[in-house]
Tab-separated table of C-alpha atoms and ligand atoms in Angstrom:
chain	number	residue	atom	x	y	z
A	1	UNK	CA	-25.830	-123.188	-37.791
A	2	UNK	CA	-26.033	-121.570	-41.190
A	3	UNK	CA	-28.781	-119.181	-42.255
A	4	UNK	CA	-30.302	-118.893	-45.725
A	5	UNK	CA	-32.511	-116.229	-47.257
A	6	UNK	CA	-36.132	-116.965	-48.177
A	7	UNK	CA	-35.329	-115.437	-51.573
A	8	UNK	CA	-32.273	-117.631	-52.093
A	9	UNK	CA	-29.906	-114.994	-53.477
A	10	UNK	CA	-28.135	-113.619	-50.409
A	11	UNK	CA	-24.948	-114.837	-48.747
A	12	UNK	CA	-25.312	-117.721	-46.275
A	13	UNK	CA	-24.522	-116.279	-42.819
A	14	UNK	CA	-24.004	-117.421	-39.235
A	15	UNK	CA	-26.232	-116.313	-36.333
A	16	UNK	CA	-24.188	-113.245	-35.416
A	17	UNK	CA	-24.076	-111.947	-38.972
A	18	UNK	CA	-27.806	-112.475	-39.274
A	19	UNK	CA	-28.264	-110.536	-36.032
A	20	UNK	CA	-26.278	-107.589	-37.368
A	21	UNK	CA	-27.656	-107.741	-40.925
A	22	UNK	CA	-31.418	-108.043	-40.322
A	23	UNK	CA	-33.014	-108.053	-43.761
A	24	UNK	CA	-31.139	-110.181	-46.330
A	25	UNK	CA	-29.473	-108.428	-49.266
A	26	UNK	CA	-31.921	-109.963	-51.736
A	27	UNK	CA	-34.886	-108.534	-49.807
A	28	UNK	CA	-35.613	-111.905	-48.142
A	29	UNK	CA	-35.664	-113.006	-44.508
A	30	UNK	CA	-33.055	-115.259	-42.949
A	31	UNK	CA	-34.017	-118.758	-41.788
A	32	UNK	CA	-31.925	-121.530	-40.227
A	33	UNK	CA	-30.771	-123.962	-42.881
A	34	UNK	CA	-32.608	-126.699	-40.957
A	35	UNK	CA	-34.494	-126.833	-37.661
A	36	UNK	CA	-32.663	-128.461	-34.766
A	37	UNK	CA	-34.930	-130.992	-33.034
A	38	UNK	CA	-35.204	-131.798	-29.326
A	39	UNK	CA	-36.094	-135.480	-28.803
A	40	UNK	CA	-38.581	-136.625	-26.136
A	41	UNK	CA	-35.836	-137.443	-23.574
A	42	UNK	CA	-34.158	-134.117	-24.346
A	43	UNK	CA	-37.457	-132.315	-23.724
A	44	UNK	CA	-37.877	-134.132	-20.404
A	45	UNK	CA	-34.429	-132.928	-19.394
A	46	UNK	CA	-35.601	-129.332	-19.915
A	47	UNK	CA	-38.475	-129.594	-17.430
A	48	UNK	CA	-38.315	-127.355	-14.377
A	49	UNK	CA	-35.376	-125.196	-15.425
A	50	UNK	CA	-35.284	-121.479	-14.531
A	51	UNK	CA	-36.370	-119.504	-17.577
A	52	UNK	CA	-32.937	-118.051	-18.421
A	53	UNK	CA	-31.400	-121.546	-18.418
A	54	UNK	CA	-34.179	-122.915	-20.595
A	55	UNK	CA	-33.779	-120.003	-23.025
A	56	UNK	CA	-30.032	-120.616	-23.364
A	57	UNK	CA	-30.510	-124.338	-24.027
A	58	UNK	CA	-33.319	-123.914	-26.519
A	59	UNK	CA	-31.441	-121.199	-28.401
A	60	UNK	CA	-28.041	-122.911	-28.326
A	61	UNK	CA	-28.529	-125.070	-31.452
A	62	UNK	CA	-29.877	-122.025	-33.347
A	63	UNK	CA	-26.895	-119.921	-32.307
A	64	UNK	CA	-24.504	-122.738	-33.197
A	65	UNK	CA	-20.803	-121.945	-33.147
A	66	UNK	CA	-21.357	-118.194	-33.426
A	67	UNK	CA	-21.450	-117.663	-29.647
A	68	UNK	CA	-19.954	-119.871	-26.909
A	69	UNK	CA	-22.623	-121.539	-24.766
A	70	UNK	CA	-21.300	-119.981	-21.532
A	71	UNK	CA	-21.540	-116.504	-23.062
A	72	UNK	CA	-25.073	-117.157	-24.336
A	73	UNK	CA	-26.097	-118.444	-20.895
A	74	UNK	CA	-24.608	-115.387	-19.159
A	75	UNK	CA	-26.458	-113.069	-21.561
A	76	UNK	CA	-29.765	-114.863	-21.002
A	77	UNK	CA	-29.329	-114.553	-17.237
A	78	UNK	CA	-28.599	-110.838	-17.486
A	79	UNK	CA	-31.439	-110.218	-19.958
A	80	UNK	CA	-34.115	-111.752	-17.756
A	81	UNK	CA	-33.051	-110.672	-14.250
A	82	UNK	CA	-34.803	-107.334	-14.709
A	83	UNK	CA	-38.213	-108.985	-15.198
A	84	UNK	CA	-40.777	-108.299	-12.514
A	85	UNK	CA	-41.784	-111.969	-11.999
A	86	UNK	CA	-39.380	-114.711	-10.843
A	87	UNK	CA	-40.823	-117.134	-13.394
A	88	UNK	CA	-40.191	-114.501	-16.142
A	89	UNK	CA	-43.083	-115.991	-18.226
A	90	UNK	CA	-45.644	-117.317	-15.701
A	91	UNK	CA	-48.546	-119.440	-16.941
A	92	UNK	CA	-51.929	-118.569	-15.387
A	93	UNK	CA	-55.024	-120.763	-15.694
A	94	UNK	CA	-58.163	-118.849	-16.688
A	95	UNK	CA	-60.601	-121.632	-17.568
A	96	UNK	CA	-60.739	-125.443	-17.696
A	97	UNK	CA	-58.432	-125.663	-20.696
A	98	UNK	CA	-57.325	-122.070	-21.162
A	99	UNK	CA	-54.063	-120.590	-19.916
A	100	UNK	CA	-52.498	-117.156	-20.250
A	101	UNK	CA	-48.741	-117.135	-20.853
A	102	UNK	CA	-47.816	-113.780	-19.330
A	103	UNK	CA	-45.195	-112.235	-21.560
A	104	UNK	CA	-45.483	-108.712	-20.135
A	105	UNK	CA	-43.259	-108.674	-17.040
A	106	UNK	CA	-40.356	-106.944	-18.799
A	107	UNK	CA	-39.415	-103.269	-18.457
A	108	UNK	CA	-41.885	-101.930	-21.054
A	109	UNK	CA	-44.799	-104.288	-20.221
A	110	UNK	CA	-45.077	-105.984	-23.644
A	111	UNK	CA	-43.796	-109.315	-24.979
A	112	UNK	CA	-41.247	-107.553	-27.184
A	113	UNK	CA	-39.026	-107.195	-24.107
A	114	UNK	CA	-38.462	-110.980	-24.076
A	115	UNK	CA	-36.633	-110.748	-27.395
A	116	UNK	CA	-35.206	-107.244	-27.292
A	117	UNK	CA	-33.667	-107.423	-23.810
A	118	UNK	CA	-31.608	-110.391	-25.011
A	119	UNK	CA	-30.943	-108.874	-28.430
A	120	UNK	CA	-29.446	-105.819	-26.665
A	121	UNK	CA	-26.845	-108.088	-25.010
A	122	UNK	CA	-26.280	-110.041	-28.242
A	123	UNK	CA	-25.585	-106.798	-30.139
A	124	UNK	CA	-23.158	-105.494	-27.511
A	125	UNK	CA	-21.336	-108.852	-27.435
A	126	UNK	CA	-21.007	-109.043	-31.238
A	127	UNK	CA	-19.922	-105.404	-31.574
A	128	UNK	CA	-17.317	-105.742	-28.829
A	129	UNK	CA	-15.823	-108.760	-30.576
A	130	UNK	CA	-15.534	-106.696	-33.783
A	131	UNK	CA	-14.653	-103.434	-32.082
A	132	UNK	CA	-17.505	-101.857	-34.012
A	133	UNK	CA	-20.314	-99.369	-33.467
A	134	UNK	CA	-23.792	-99.207	-35.033
A	135	UNK	CA	-26.628	-96.774	-35.294
A	136	UNK	CA	-29.980	-98.471	-34.872
A	137	UNK	CA	-32.864	-96.691	-36.591
A	138	UNK	CA	-36.483	-97.758	-36.311
A	139	UNK	CA	-40.065	-96.613	-36.627
A	140	UNK	CA	-42.717	-97.476	-34.062
A	141	UNK	CA	-46.406	-97.248	-33.437
A	142	UNK	CA	-45.588	-97.746	-29.752
A	143	UNK	CA	-44.422	-101.090	-28.370
A	144	UNK	CA	-41.381	-101.868	-30.539
A	145	UNK	CA	-39.799	-98.473	-29.988
A	146	UNK	CA	-40.189	-98.529	-26.239
A	147	UNK	CA	-38.844	-102.091	-25.956
A	148	UNK	CA	-35.905	-101.333	-28.283
A	149	UNK	CA	-34.979	-98.177	-26.350
A	150	UNK	CA	-35.220	-100.011	-23.015
A	151	UNK	CA	-32.880	-102.691	-24.413
A	152	UNK	CA	-30.328	-100.351	-25.972
A	153	UNK	CA	-30.248	-97.359	-23.586
A	154	UNK	CA	-26.786	-96.756	-22.143
A	155	UNK	CA	-24.940	-99.181	-24.450
A	156	UNK	CA	-21.660	-97.680	-25.581
A	157	UNK	CA	-21.368	-99.276	-29.025
A	158	UNK	CA	-24.914	-98.430	-30.062
A	159	UNK	CA	-26.825	-95.260	-30.853
A	160	UNK	CA	-30.566	-95.666	-31.223
A	161	UNK	CA	-32.950	-93.350	-33.027
A	162	UNK	CA	-36.689	-94.095	-32.917
A	163	UNK	CA	-39.234	-92.261	-35.064
A	164	UNK	CA	-42.742	-92.153	-33.648
A	165	UNK	CA	-45.795	-90.429	-35.123
A	166	UNK	CA	-46.393	-87.401	-32.939
A	167	UNK	CA	-49.608	-87.687	-30.916
A	168	UNK	CA	-50.464	-91.122	-32.290
A	169	UNK	CA	-48.990	-93.469	-29.674
A	170	UNK	CA	-50.578	-93.993	-26.254
A	171	UNK	CA	-49.222	-91.766	-23.507
A	172	UNK	CA	-47.691	-94.719	-21.653
A	173	UNK	CA	-45.940	-95.846	-24.833
A	174	UNK	CA	-44.626	-92.353	-25.589
A	175	UNK	CA	-43.400	-91.757	-22.064
A	176	UNK	CA	-41.616	-95.112	-21.985
A	177	UNK	CA	-39.596	-93.886	-24.976
A	178	UNK	CA	-39.112	-90.207	-24.167
A	179	UNK	CA	-38.191	-90.599	-20.490
A	180	UNK	CA	-35.134	-92.781	-21.239
A	181	UNK	CA	-32.365	-90.472	-20.084
A	182	UNK	CA	-29.426	-92.312	-21.682
A	183	UNK	CA	-27.167	-90.202	-23.941
A	184	UNK	CA	-27.322	-92.733	-26.823
A	185	UNK	CA	-31.107	-92.401	-27.346
A	186	UNK	CA	-32.650	-89.995	-29.865
A	187	UNK	CA	-36.449	-89.769	-29.972
A	188	UNK	CA	-37.940	-88.098	-33.014
A	189	UNK	CA	-41.618	-87.090	-32.925
A	190	UNK	CA	-42.551	-86.927	-36.599
A	191	UNK	CA	-45.434	-84.856	-37.923
A	192	UNK	CA	-47.147	-87.738	-39.704
A	193	UNK	CA	-48.532	-91.223	-39.141
A	194	UNK	CA	-46.850	-94.581	-38.544
A	195	UNK	CA	-46.618	-95.366	-42.276
A	196	UNK	CA	-44.778	-92.044	-42.823
A	197	UNK	CA	-42.304	-93.010	-40.097
A	198	UNK	CA	-41.793	-96.451	-41.640
A	199	UNK	CA	-41.297	-94.946	-45.097
A	200	UNK	CA	-38.683	-92.540	-43.710
A	201	UNK	CA	-36.787	-95.431	-42.143
A	202	UNK	CA	-36.969	-97.435	-45.364
A	203	UNK	CA	-35.683	-94.411	-47.277
A	204	UNK	CA	-32.707	-94.105	-44.918
A	205	UNK	CA	-31.848	-97.784	-45.420
A	206	UNK	CA	-32.290	-97.290	-49.167
A	207	UNK	CA	-29.750	-94.427	-49.154
A	208	UNK	CA	-26.634	-96.568	-49.525
A	209	UNK	CA	-24.232	-93.725	-48.734
A	210	UNK	CA	-26.061	-92.724	-45.545
A	211	UNK	CA	-26.498	-96.355	-44.542
A	212	UNK	CA	-22.745	-97.043	-44.820
A	213	UNK	CA	-21.621	-93.761	-43.357
A	214	UNK	CA	-23.836	-94.165	-40.259
A	215	UNK	CA	-23.528	-97.972	-40.086
A	216	UNK	CA	-27.285	-98.279	-39.836
A	217	UNK	CA	-28.775	-101.349	-38.235
A	218	UNK	CA	-32.326	-102.482	-37.459
A	219	UNK	CA	-34.025	-104.468	-34.723
A	220	UNK	CA	-37.495	-104.941	-36.238
A	221	UNK	CA	-39.150	-108.334	-36.097
A	222	UNK	CA	-37.807	-109.463	-39.463
A	223	UNK	CA	-34.494	-109.970	-37.609
A	224	UNK	CA	-34.268	-113.717	-36.994
A	225	UNK	CA	-32.516	-113.164	-33.661
A	226	UNK	CA	-35.803	-111.783	-32.349
A	227	UNK	CA	-37.725	-114.837	-33.496
A	228	UNK	CA	-35.068	-117.087	-31.942
A	229	UNK	CA	-35.457	-115.349	-28.591
A	230	UNK	CA	-39.238	-115.876	-28.666
A	231	UNK	CA	-39.074	-119.643	-29.195
A	232	UNK	CA	-38.078	-120.584	-25.613
A	233	UNK	CA	-41.270	-119.315	-23.967
A	234	UNK	CA	-43.356	-121.675	-26.081
A	235	UNK	CA	-41.141	-124.506	-24.849
A	236	UNK	CA	-41.685	-123.230	-21.297
A	237	UNK	CA	-45.478	-123.333	-21.696
A	238	UNK	CA	-45.484	-126.759	-23.372
A	239	UNK	CA	-43.186	-128.222	-20.699
A	240	UNK	CA	-45.299	-126.796	-17.870
A	241	UNK	CA	-48.352	-128.511	-19.372
A	242	UNK	CA	-46.703	-131.897	-19.765
A	243	UNK	CA	-44.504	-131.913	-22.884
A	244	UNK	CA	-43.468	-134.158	-24.514
A	245	UNK	CA	-46.386	-136.305	-23.305
A	246	UNK	CA	-49.242	-133.890	-23.940
A	247	UNK	CA	-50.159	-131.777	-26.950
A	248	UNK	CA	-51.184	-128.143	-26.651
A	249	UNK	CA	-52.635	-125.459	-28.920
A	250	UNK	CA	-51.582	-121.791	-28.902
A	251	UNK	CA	-53.608	-118.635	-29.591
A	252	UNK	CA	-51.497	-115.641	-30.539
A	253	UNK	CA	-52.616	-112.018	-30.956
A	254	UNK	CA	-50.923	-111.296	-34.251
A	255	UNK	CA	-49.597	-108.299	-36.151
A	256	UNK	CA	-46.395	-108.873	-38.093
A	257	UNK	CA	-46.626	-112.653	-37.575
A	258	UNK	CA	-43.351	-112.765	-35.594
A	259	UNK	CA	-44.722	-114.190	-32.389
A	260	UNK	CA	-46.845	-116.895	-33.997
A	261	UNK	CA	-43.918	-117.735	-36.297
A	262	UNK	CA	-41.839	-118.359	-33.153
A	263	UNK	CA	-44.543	-120.737	-31.885
A	264	UNK	CA	-44.465	-122.637	-35.161
A	265	UNK	CA	-40.638	-122.753	-34.977
A	266	UNK	CA	-40.936	-124.226	-31.484
A	267	UNK	CA	-43.041	-127.006	-32.960
A	268	UNK	CA	-40.478	-127.644	-35.696
A	269	UNK	CA	-37.933	-127.987	-32.882
A	270	UNK	CA	-39.959	-130.621	-31.058
A	271	UNK	CA	-42.437	-128.780	-28.804
A	272	UNK	CA	-45.777	-130.655	-29.047
A	273	UNK	CA	-47.963	-127.830	-30.368
A	274	UNK	CA	-50.650	-129.151	-32.674
A	275	UNK	CA	-52.625	-126.025	-33.565
A	276	UNK	CA	-51.850	-122.336	-34.065
A	277	UNK	CA	-54.725	-119.897	-33.703
A	278	UNK	CA	-53.907	-116.582	-35.364
A	279	UNK	CA	-55.937	-113.845	-33.667
A	280	UNK	CA	-56.551	-110.526	-35.468
A	281	UNK	CA	-58.561	-107.404	-34.793
A	282	UNK	CA	-60.603	-105.743	-37.550
A	283	UNK	CA	-57.418	-105.535	-39.636
A	284	UNK	CA	-58.090	-109.063	-40.718
A	285	UNK	CA	-55.875	-109.847	-43.716
A	286	UNK	CA	-54.617	-113.025	-42.026
A	287	UNK	CA	-58.147	-114.170	-41.164
A	288	UNK	CA	-59.197	-113.647	-44.791
A	289	UNK	CA	-56.200	-115.659	-45.903
A	290	UNK	CA	-56.734	-118.524	-43.478
A	291	UNK	CA	-60.466	-118.826	-44.099
A	292	UNK	CA	-60.650	-118.058	-47.847
A	293	UNK	CA	-57.115	-118.010	-49.282
A	294	UNK	CA	-57.738	-114.343	-49.920
A	295	UNK	CA	-54.682	-112.305	-48.923
A	296	UNK	CA	-55.467	-108.839	-50.255
A	297	UNK	CA	-54.034	-105.566	-48.990
A	298	UNK	CA	-56.565	-103.097	-47.566
A	299	UNK	CA	-56.112	-99.821	-45.674
A	300	UNK	CA	-55.283	-100.028	-41.972
A	301	UNK	CA	-58.039	-99.002	-39.565
A	302	UNK	CA	-57.153	-97.967	-36.027
A	303	UNK	CA	-58.392	-100.320	-33.294
A	304	UNK	CA	-58.159	-100.829	-29.529
A	305	UNK	CA	-55.208	-103.182	-30.136
A	306	UNK	CA	-52.869	-100.863	-32.089
A	307	UNK	CA	-49.907	-103.265	-32.192
A	308	UNK	CA	-52.010	-105.495	-34.429
A	309	UNK	CA	-53.091	-102.736	-36.797
A	310	UNK	CA	-51.219	-103.962	-39.845
A	311	UNK	CA	-51.664	-104.031	-43.579
A	312	UNK	CA	-49.152	-106.773	-44.381
A	313	UNK	CA	-47.499	-109.206	-41.941
A	314	UNK	CA	-43.858	-109.193	-42.941
A	315	UNK	CA	-42.952	-112.469	-41.162
A	316	UNK	CA	-45.575	-114.373	-43.122
A	317	UNK	CA	-42.859	-114.715	-45.798
A	318	UNK	CA	-41.077	-117.175	-43.505
A	319	UNK	CA	-44.108	-119.392	-43.207
A	320	UNK	CA	-44.791	-119.265	-46.933
A	321	UNK	CA	-41.200	-120.271	-47.642
A	322	UNK	CA	-41.608	-123.309	-45.369
A	323	UNK	CA	-44.929	-124.383	-46.844
A	324	UNK	CA	-43.523	-124.016	-50.365
A	325	UNK	CA	-40.985	-126.611	-49.187
A	326	UNK	CA	-38.297	-123.914	-49.087
A	327	UNK	CA	-38.547	-123.162	-52.791
A	328	UNK	CA	-36.910	-119.709	-52.792
A	329	UNK	CA	-37.707	-119.012	-56.475
A	330	UNK	CA	-41.420	-119.605	-55.948
A	331	UNK	CA	-41.379	-117.577	-52.690
A	332	UNK	CA	-39.767	-114.683	-54.549
A	333	UNK	CA	-42.282	-114.874	-57.377
A	334	UNK	CA	-45.324	-114.921	-55.096
A	335	UNK	CA	-44.036	-112.034	-52.986
A	336	UNK	CA	-42.949	-109.948	-55.954
A	337	UNK	CA	-46.412	-110.265	-57.460
A	338	UNK	CA	-47.968	-109.464	-54.090
A	339	UNK	CA	-45.990	-106.194	-53.970
A	340	UNK	CA	-47.095	-105.375	-57.502
A	341	UNK	CA	-50.818	-106.115	-57.348
A	342	UNK	CA	-51.684	-106.378	-53.623
A	343	UNK	CA	-52.921	-109.963	-53.853
A	344	UNK	CA	-50.994	-113.033	-52.736
A	345	UNK	CA	-51.588	-116.083	-54.915
A	346	UNK	CA	-50.795	-119.099	-52.744
A	347	UNK	CA	-51.353	-122.393	-54.575
A	348	UNK	CA	-54.409	-124.261	-53.276
A	349	UNK	CA	-52.488	-127.340	-52.069
A	350	UNK	CA	-50.011	-125.244	-50.041
A	351	UNK	CA	-52.850	-123.185	-48.593
A	352	UNK	CA	-54.633	-126.354	-47.481
A	353	UNK	CA	-51.483	-127.572	-45.763
A	354	UNK	CA	-51.207	-124.224	-43.906
A	355	UNK	CA	-54.879	-124.535	-42.919
A	356	UNK	CA	-54.231	-127.916	-41.306
A	357	UNK	CA	-51.965	-126.186	-38.742
A	358	UNK	CA	-53.352	-122.648	-38.555
A	359	UNK	CA	-56.805	-121.272	-37.679
A	360	UNK	CA	-57.728	-117.660	-38.370
A	361	UNK	CA	-59.855	-115.568	-35.993
A	362	UNK	CA	-60.984	-111.946	-35.969
A	363	UNK	CA	-62.623	-109.746	-33.349
A	364	UNK	CA	-63.935	-106.187	-33.491
A	365	UNK	CA	-63.481	-103.557	-30.774
A	366	UNK	CA	-66.900	-103.993	-29.161
A	367	UNK	CA	-66.343	-107.736	-28.703
A	368	UNK	CA	-62.828	-107.031	-27.429
A	369	UNK	CA	-64.221	-104.809	-24.670
A	370	UNK	CA	-66.873	-107.420	-23.897
A	371	UNK	CA	-64.173	-110.086	-23.559
A	372	UNK	CA	-62.125	-107.916	-21.186
A	373	UNK	CA	-65.233	-107.321	-19.027
A	374	UNK	CA	-66.292	-110.950	-19.046
A	375	UNK	CA	-62.820	-112.259	-18.138
A	376	UNK	CA	-62.630	-109.793	-15.289
A	377	UNK	CA	-66.089	-110.820	-14.063
A	378	UNK	CA	-65.634	-114.569	-14.380
A	379	UNK	CA	-61.960	-115.131	-13.590
A	380	UNK	CA	-61.055	-111.922	-11.723
A	381	UNK	CA	-58.316	-111.355	-14.291
A	382	UNK	CA	-57.590	-108.224	-16.321
A	383	UNK	CA	-56.379	-108.669	-19.887
A	384	UNK	CA	-55.145	-105.929	-22.232
A	385	UNK	CA	-57.004	-105.491	-25.552
A	386	UNK	CA	-54.418	-107.517	-27.552
A	387	UNK	CA	-54.569	-110.434	-25.131
A	388	UNK	CA	-58.364	-110.182	-25.133
A	389	UNK	CA	-58.425	-110.891	-28.865
A	390	UNK	CA	-56.239	-113.975	-28.326
A	391	UNK	CA	-58.341	-115.130	-25.396
A	392	UNK	CA	-61.566	-114.840	-27.373
A	393	UNK	CA	-59.880	-116.881	-30.121
A	394	UNK	CA	-58.953	-119.575	-27.592
A	395	UNK	CA	-62.564	-119.762	-26.353
A	396	UNK	CA	-64.109	-119.819	-29.795
A	397	UNK	CA	-61.590	-121.862	-31.816
A	398	UNK	CA	-59.684	-123.924	-29.245
A	399	UNK	CA	-59.616	-127.641	-30.208
A	400	UNK	CA	-61.784	-129.718	-27.858
A	401	UNK	CA	-59.827	-131.307	-25.033
A	402	UNK	CA	-56.489	-129.640	-25.667
A	403	UNK	CA	-55.048	-127.009	-23.349
A	404	UNK	CA	-54.873	-123.709	-25.213
A	405	UNK	CA	-52.100	-121.284	-24.297
A	406	UNK	CA	-52.894	-117.644	-25.044
A	407	UNK	CA	-49.897	-115.368	-25.520
A	408	UNK	CA	-50.667	-112.500	-23.118
A	409	UNK	CA	-48.700	-109.911	-25.058
A	410	UNK	CA	-49.156	-106.740	-23.004
A	411	UNK	CA	-49.861	-105.665	-19.437
A	412	UNK	CA	-53.338	-104.116	-19.052
A	413	UNK	CA	-51.822	-100.927	-17.559
A	414	UNK	CA	-50.295	-100.191	-20.948
A	415	UNK	CA	-53.764	-99.563	-22.395
A	416	UNK	CA	-55.684	-97.885	-19.534
A	417	UNK	CA	-58.257	-96.141	-21.752
A	418	UNK	CA	-59.547	-99.410	-23.209
A	419	UNK	CA	-59.566	-101.095	-19.799
A	420	UNK	CA	-61.540	-98.219	-18.307
A	421	UNK	CA	-64.108	-98.499	-21.080
A	422	UNK	CA	-64.506	-102.194	-20.390
A	423	UNK	CA	-64.488	-102.405	-16.581
A	424	UNK	CA	-64.872	-98.827	-15.367
A	425	UNK	CA	-61.488	-98.246	-13.735
A	426	UNK	CA	-57.895	-97.617	-14.793
A	427	UNK	CA	-55.354	-100.302	-13.828
A	428	UNK	CA	-52.344	-99.159	-11.802
A	429	UNK	CA	-48.882	-99.228	-13.372
A	430	UNK	CA	-46.510	-101.791	-11.821
A	431	UNK	CA	-44.178	-100.410	-9.149
A	432	UNK	CA	-41.162	-99.993	-11.438
A	433	UNK	CA	-43.127	-97.573	-13.623
A	434	UNK	CA	-45.268	-95.924	-10.942
A	435	UNK	CA	-43.613	-92.510	-11.449
A	436	UNK	CA	-43.766	-92.643	-15.268
A	437	UNK	CA	-46.116	-89.664	-15.468
A	438	UNK	CA	-43.741	-87.521	-13.386
A	439	UNK	CA	-40.557	-88.246	-15.336
A	440	UNK	CA	-39.047	-85.638	-17.689
A	441	UNK	CA	-39.591	-86.272	-21.369
A	442	UNK	CA	-36.985	-85.621	-24.023
A	443	UNK	CA	-37.741	-85.704	-27.748
A	444	UNK	CA	-37.220	-83.651	-30.892
A	445	UNK	CA	-40.108	-82.600	-33.100
A	446	UNK	CA	-39.448	-82.868	-36.807
A	447	UNK	CA	-41.457	-82.605	-40.015
A	448	UNK	CA	-42.036	-85.528	-42.386
A	449	UNK	CA	-38.739	-84.555	-44.046
A	450	UNK	CA	-36.048	-87.119	-44.869
A	451	UNK	CA	-33.181	-84.639	-45.244
A	452	UNK	CA	-33.975	-82.930	-41.935
A	453	UNK	CA	-34.093	-86.286	-40.135
A	454	UNK	CA	-30.829	-87.477	-41.666
A	455	UNK	CA	-29.213	-84.216	-40.558
A	456	UNK	CA	-30.458	-84.754	-36.995
A	457	UNK	CA	-29.109	-88.321	-36.919
A	458	UNK	CA	-25.733	-87.181	-38.255
A	459	UNK	CA	-25.503	-84.424	-35.687
A	460	UNK	CA	-26.450	-86.872	-32.948
A	461	UNK	CA	-23.715	-89.301	-34.049
A	462	UNK	CA	-21.160	-86.461	-34.031
A	463	UNK	CA	-22.077	-85.267	-30.538
A	464	UNK	CA	-19.051	-86.841	-28.902
A	465	UNK	CA	-16.512	-85.740	-31.484
A	466	UNK	CA	-16.783	-82.024	-30.790
B	1	PLP	C1	-46.109	-106.403	-31.330
B	1	PLP	C2	-47.330	-106.823	-30.596
B	1	PLP	C3	-48.212	-107.777	-31.123
B	1	PLP	C4	-48.020	-108.404	-32.502
B	1	PLP	O1	-46.938	-109.279	-32.520
B	1	PLP	P1	-46.340	-109.826	-33.905
B	1	PLP	O2	-45.124	-110.576	-33.542
B	1	PLP	O3	-46.015	-108.577	-34.724
B	1	PLP	O4	-47.385	-110.634	-34.555
B	1	PLP	C5	-49.310	-108.178	-30.371
B	1	PLP	N1	-49.540	-107.624	-29.161
B	1	PLP	C6	-48.715	-106.686	-28.618
B	1	PLP	C7	-49.063	-106.108	-27.297
B	1	PLP	C8	-47.588	-106.256	-29.309
B	1	PLP	O5	-46.769	-105.327	-28.783
């Protein structure tokens, strides 16, 4: 399989090079040259497989010749053995036609583990084949950093540095990062907010000398390998509900648009998903786009579902590229203007086509708490604030008669303050994390200072050479 950039001016790469490259050289995002399609008999043959086997088979045509199938299969098995549920992604019925796809049984209790646990193995495999070493640098508001550290801790060919805004992540999120005891993990607590952290990371990638010298790499959700690893669980849900003989809808709590993009990719690959409900909190740029074709940047306001507090959804570029019939020049023009004036001008006809597949939904914090309380009361089921937004979307926008699968993106114990507000008690952490509050934390405080941070990363990389 060959991968092309949404901006059309970057080298065509294979899956492994896309994995290691992340963002394309021309500023675009990599996409498979065409979507492989599973026919109805091929879908039937996937029914009932253990999750790791399903993941390997669904990803195989996307990986192409870059990795041997047996190696991919072995990596999927290893990636998902550490999950706390034997089904890896169990599907739980909450109402007549509403199902929660539990994506939070990985080591850091959020769906990002599904992709990052596998990406950790993919990185190690690719680096071993090239006898290379990389330094992963990322910024986090909480979930990405913890999942990336859990996936990379202890790997010999990888150093990982995560910048988090000091005091601005939840305690569970911070502890998941700072209690990783592996020698290849550097946690930096930056005096600033998430945007400052992201700007610092961008500046490091923009410093060509530093980037080369340190062999910087990224694992944020613009990396297509992460999208690829999120496609199989939508196949799992569709198959459990009767694919290829029955259509479903999905409702996805959305931030950077990576998870819902994976659902759409699953449909391109043959999974019978006929509607995509994009669920937002009060940071509702996607809702404004989907209801009014008004994609305008506004400031980010903090909410009870912090992983959806976004200004711009970077993966939306992939969808736009597809709905512009893969016209890279037009994609580039629309996105360049968007960067310049903060407004995305999507032609009316393309917007209508997007609207035929996608429904926008938004929910404020009060209604999110009410949904958590109501679900607990009626179904005896606790949902985290992100999942609650998706669940409300399923109830309010789900197409009549179709089963709606809600992506349950985080475990409720990851957001105990919100749960307590809604139902009056704090959920217990799962057994594997029960002692999280007793573990020793290790992190370095640093100012919002690029040079100081680069010096820390250099010193960290040199630690073994002394
Ligand atoms: C990251 C995250 C999201 C948003 O996912 P995107 O792929 O960025 O749209 C939603 N919920 C939780 C719990 C997350 O960690």
